[in-house]
């Protein structure tokens, strides 16, 4: 038995079967995609039968939504904390680093979130939605406007596209083998690029 801490998306109170289901489902959803992953695939990967999976989740959709909610909440929390009460340049650097570190530490979770925002974000009940990634970037950009580091005429939506789109695309390229170095290797260059794009 491993002494390693369980991944953030499982609870220490989860029975071993539920943990295994969550781990394998996330891996399959992130690598094969939601539509291409069946309950049979998850059962085969875990070694459990289909009925055993249904004891823990009503179906593939409920399992996917649960994983999305937990993974999204983890990423949004990291990024919100990174922005904190820092000055703009420090907040931007910390935000970029937090995003890239999350991608390296939890590639399946970050991939799952990035590729499924449109499908699963609207399904989250409003009280259970963590602060949105776009809201965190808007706060960051407003701080930049106040500091004279972001041009005031930049639409917040466009700024969010620039920041999240740039970081997301690097992570996708890394996961697909388009870049060989880990994402944090590009941190400084990304920060400088974003500073120029937003100024």
Short mmCIF file of C-alpha atoms in Angstrom, two decimals:
data_model
loop_
_atom_site.label_atom_id
_atom_site.label_comp_id
_atom_site.label_asym_id
_atom_site.label_seq_id
_atom_site.Cartn_x
_atom_site.Cartn_y
_atom_site.Cartn_z
CA UNK A 1 0.00 0.00 0.00
CA UNK A 2 1.32 3.45 -0.94
CA UNK A 3 1.88 6.17 1.66
CA UNK A 4 1.32 8.85 -0.98
CA UNK A 5 -1.44 11.32 -0.26
CA UNK A 6 -4.56 10.77 -2.32
CA UNK A 7 -5.09 13.10 -5.26
CA UNK A 8 -6.97 16.30 -4.39
CA UNK A 9 -10.10 15.11 -6.20
CA UNK A 10 -10.72 12.19 -3.85
CA UNK A 11 -11.60 12.38 -0.18
CA UNK A 12 -9.77 10.46 2.51
CA UNK A 13 -13.20 9.17 3.56
CA UNK A 14 -13.88 7.74 0.08
CA UNK A 15 -13.83 3.95 0.00
CA UNK A 16 -11.02 2.46 -2.12
CA UNK A 17 -13.41 1.54 -4.95
CA UNK A 18 -14.70 5.11 -5.28
CA UNK A 19 -11.12 6.47 -5.24
CA UNK A 20 -10.10 4.10 -8.01
CA UNK A 21 -13.17 5.02 -10.08
CA UNK A 22 -12.44 8.73 -9.73
CA UNK A 23 -8.76 8.33 -10.61
CA UNK A 24 -9.35 6.17 -13.68
CA UNK A 25 -12.36 8.15 -14.89
CA UNK A 26 -10.40 11.41 -14.79
CA UNK A 27 -7.49 9.83 -16.64
CA UNK A 28 -9.79 8.43 -19.33
CA UNK A 29 -11.91 11.57 -19.67
CA UNK A 30 -8.77 13.71 -20.01
CA UNK A 31 -7.02 11.44 -22.52
CA UNK A 32 -9.89 9.96 -24.55
CA UNK A 33 -12.55 12.62 -24.03
CA UNK A 34 -15.91 12.40 -22.33
CA UNK A 35 -17.88 11.19 -25.36
CA UNK A 36 -15.34 8.50 -26.26
CA UNK A 37 -15.17 7.10 -22.71
CA UNK A 38 -17.83 4.58 -21.72
CA UNK A 39 -18.79 3.15 -18.36
CA UNK A 40 -17.34 -0.13 -19.67
CA UNK A 41 -14.01 1.61 -20.28
CA UNK A 42 -13.98 2.89 -16.71
CA UNK A 43 -14.97 -0.53 -15.39
CA UNK A 44 -12.19 -2.19 -17.38
CA UNK A 45 -9.61 0.32 -16.15
CA UNK A 46 -10.65 -0.11 -12.52
CA UNK A 47 -11.26 -3.85 -12.58
CA UNK A 48 -14.78 -3.35 -11.23
CA UNK A 49 -18.06 -4.35 -12.85
CA UNK A 50 -20.51 -1.81 -14.26
CA UNK A 51 -22.92 -2.35 -11.32
CA UNK A 52 -20.09 -1.61 -8.88
CA UNK A 53 -19.57 1.75 -10.57
CA UNK A 54 -23.28 2.53 -10.34
CA UNK A 55 -23.13 2.02 -6.57
CA UNK A 56 -20.97 5.15 -6.38
CA UNK A 57 -22.33 7.26 -9.25
CA UNK A 58 -25.71 7.30 -11.01
CA UNK A 59 -23.95 7.31 -14.38
CA UNK A 60 -21.11 8.64 -16.48
CA UNK A 61 -22.60 12.15 -16.57
CA UNK A 62 -22.82 12.42 -12.77
CA UNK A 63 -19.26 11.13 -12.43
CA UNK A 64 -17.99 13.61 -15.03
CA UNK A 65 -19.82 16.54 -13.45
CA UNK A 66 -18.44 15.65 -10.02
CA UNK A 67 -14.88 15.52 -11.37
CA UNK A 68 -15.36 18.78 -13.27
CA UNK A 69 -16.66 20.58 -10.18
CA UNK A 70 -13.78 19.41 -7.99
CA UNK A 71 -11.07 20.03 -10.61
CA UNK A 72 -12.45 23.43 -11.57
CA UNK A 73 -12.72 24.45 -7.94
CA UNK A 74 -9.13 23.43 -7.31
CA UNK A 75 -7.76 25.40 -10.28
CA UNK A 76 -9.92 28.47 -9.60
CA UNK A 77 -8.87 28.42 -5.94
CA UNK A 78 -5.18 28.26 -6.83
CA UNK A 79 -5.50 31.17 -9.25
CA UNK A 80 -7.60 33.29 -6.90
CA UNK A 81 -5.03 32.76 -4.16
CA UNK A 82 -2.21 33.60 -6.58
CA UNK A 83 -3.69 37.00 -7.40
CA UNK A 84 -4.28 37.80 -3.72
CA UNK A 85 -3.59 41.37 -2.64
CA UNK A 86 -0.44 41.69 -4.70
CA UNK A 87 0.55 44.54 -7.00
CA UNK A 88 -0.26 43.90 -10.66
CA UNK A 89 3.13 42.73 -11.96
CA UNK A 90 3.64 40.39 -9.01
CA UNK A 91 0.03 39.17 -9.28
CA UNK A 92 0.40 38.46 -13.02
CA UNK A 93 3.65 36.53 -12.48
CA UNK A 94 2.16 34.56 -9.58
CA UNK A 95 -1.01 33.83 -11.58
CA UNK A 96 0.99 32.51 -14.54
CA UNK A 97 3.18 30.39 -12.28
CA UNK A 98 0.15 28.96 -10.41
CA UNK A 99 -1.52 28.01 -13.70
CA UNK A 100 1.61 26.34 -15.10
CA UNK A 101 2.43 24.50 -11.85
CA UNK A 102 -1.16 23.21 -11.67
CA UNK A 103 -0.80 21.90 -15.22
CA UNK A 104 2.44 20.10 -14.38
CA UNK A 105 1.22 18.66 -11.09
CA UNK A 106 -2.29 17.77 -12.27
CA UNK A 107 -2.23 17.52 -16.07
CA UNK A 108 -5.37 15.39 -16.35
CA UNK A 109 -7.34 17.70 -14.05
CA UNK A 110 -6.29 20.89 -15.85
CA UNK A 111 -6.88 19.33 -19.26
CA UNK A 112 -10.32 18.12 -18.14
CA UNK A 113 -11.26 21.64 -17.03
CA UNK A 114 -9.91 23.44 -20.09
CA UNK A 115 -11.54 21.13 -22.59
CA UNK A 116 -14.94 20.93 -20.86
CA UNK A 117 -15.81 24.40 -19.61
CA UNK A 118 -18.58 24.86 -22.15
CA UNK A 119 -20.21 21.51 -21.39
CA UNK A 120 -20.01 21.38 -17.61
CA UNK A 121 -19.76 24.92 -16.19
CA UNK A 122 -23.45 25.68 -16.99
CA UNK A 123 -24.51 22.46 -15.26
CA UNK A 124 -23.01 23.39 -11.91
CA UNK A 125 -25.65 24.62 -9.47
CA UNK A 126 -25.06 28.34 -8.81
CA UNK A 127 -24.35 27.91 -5.07
CA UNK A 128 -21.67 25.32 -5.87
CA UNK A 129 -19.89 27.32 -8.56
CA UNK A 130 -16.50 28.49 -7.41
CA UNK A 131 -15.36 31.92 -8.45
CA UNK A 132 -14.93 31.81 -12.22
CA UNK A 133 -11.52 31.90 -13.88
CA UNK A 134 -12.71 34.87 -15.95
CA UNK A 135 -13.67 36.77 -12.77
CA UNK A 136 -10.19 36.20 -11.35
CA UNK A 137 -8.57 37.49 -14.56
CA UNK A 138 -10.89 40.53 -14.61
CA UNK A 139 -9.81 41.38 -11.06
CA UNK A 140 -6.19 41.03 -12.13
CA UNK A 141 -6.72 43.25 -15.19
CA UNK A 142 -8.55 45.92 -13.18
CA UNK A 143 -5.57 46.04 -10.85
CA UNK A 144 -3.38 46.48 -13.93
CA UNK A 145 -5.52 49.36 -15.23
CA UNK A 146 -5.29 51.10 -11.83
CA UNK A 147 -1.50 50.65 -11.85
CA UNK A 148 -1.19 51.99 -15.41
CA UNK A 149 0.12 48.62 -16.64
CA UNK A 150 -2.99 47.56 -18.62
CA UNK A 151 -4.55 49.89 -21.18
CA UNK A 152 -7.96 51.06 -19.93
CA UNK A 153 -9.68 50.61 -23.29
CA UNK A 154 -8.93 46.87 -23.31
CA UNK A 155 -12.22 45.03 -22.96
CA UNK A 156 -12.07 42.71 -19.92
CA UNK A 157 -13.38 39.81 -22.02
CA UNK A 158 -10.56 40.30 -24.53
CA UNK A 159 -8.02 40.49 -21.73
CA UNK A 160 -9.35 37.23 -20.29
CA UNK A 161 -9.08 35.61 -23.72
CA UNK A 162 -5.47 36.78 -24.05
CA UNK A 163 -4.43 35.52 -20.60
CA UNK A 164 -6.39 32.27 -20.32
CA UNK A 165 -6.13 31.45 -24.03
CA UNK A 166 -2.36 31.86 -24.08
CA UNK A 167 -1.79 29.76 -20.98
CA UNK A 168 -4.32 27.12 -22.01
CA UNK A 169 -2.79 26.75 -25.46
CA UNK A 170 0.70 26.20 -24.05
CA UNK A 171 -0.64 23.50 -21.73
CA UNK A 172 -2.45 21.79 -24.64
CA UNK A 173 0.71 21.88 -26.77
CA UNK A 174 2.74 20.37 -23.92
CA UNK A 175 0.23 17.60 -23.32
CA UNK A 176 0.16 16.76 -27.03
CA UNK A 177 3.94 16.80 -27.38
CA UNK A 178 4.07 20.07 -29.34
CA UNK A 179 6.56 21.49 -26.86
CA UNK A 180 9.04 19.29 -25.08
CA UNK A 181 9.85 21.39 -22.03
CA UNK A 182 7.45 21.45 -19.07
CA UNK A 183 5.14 24.50 -18.95
CA UNK A 184 7.02 26.24 -16.12
CA UNK A 185 10.05 26.44 -18.42
CA UNK A 186 8.15 29.11 -20.40
CA UNK A 187 7.02 31.12 -17.38
CA UNK A 188 9.19 34.18 -17.80
CA UNK A 189 8.61 34.45 -21.53
CA UNK A 190 4.84 34.08 -21.04
CA UNK A 191 4.75 36.80 -18.38
CA UNK A 192 6.68 39.17 -20.64
CA UNK A 193 4.45 38.35 -23.61
CA UNK A 194 1.28 38.96 -21.58
CA UNK A 195 2.64 42.23 -20.19
CA UNK A 196 3.27 43.48 -23.75
CA UNK A 197 -0.12 42.25 -25.01
CA UNK A 198 -2.04 43.96 -22.18
CA UNK A 199 -0.09 47.25 -22.09
#
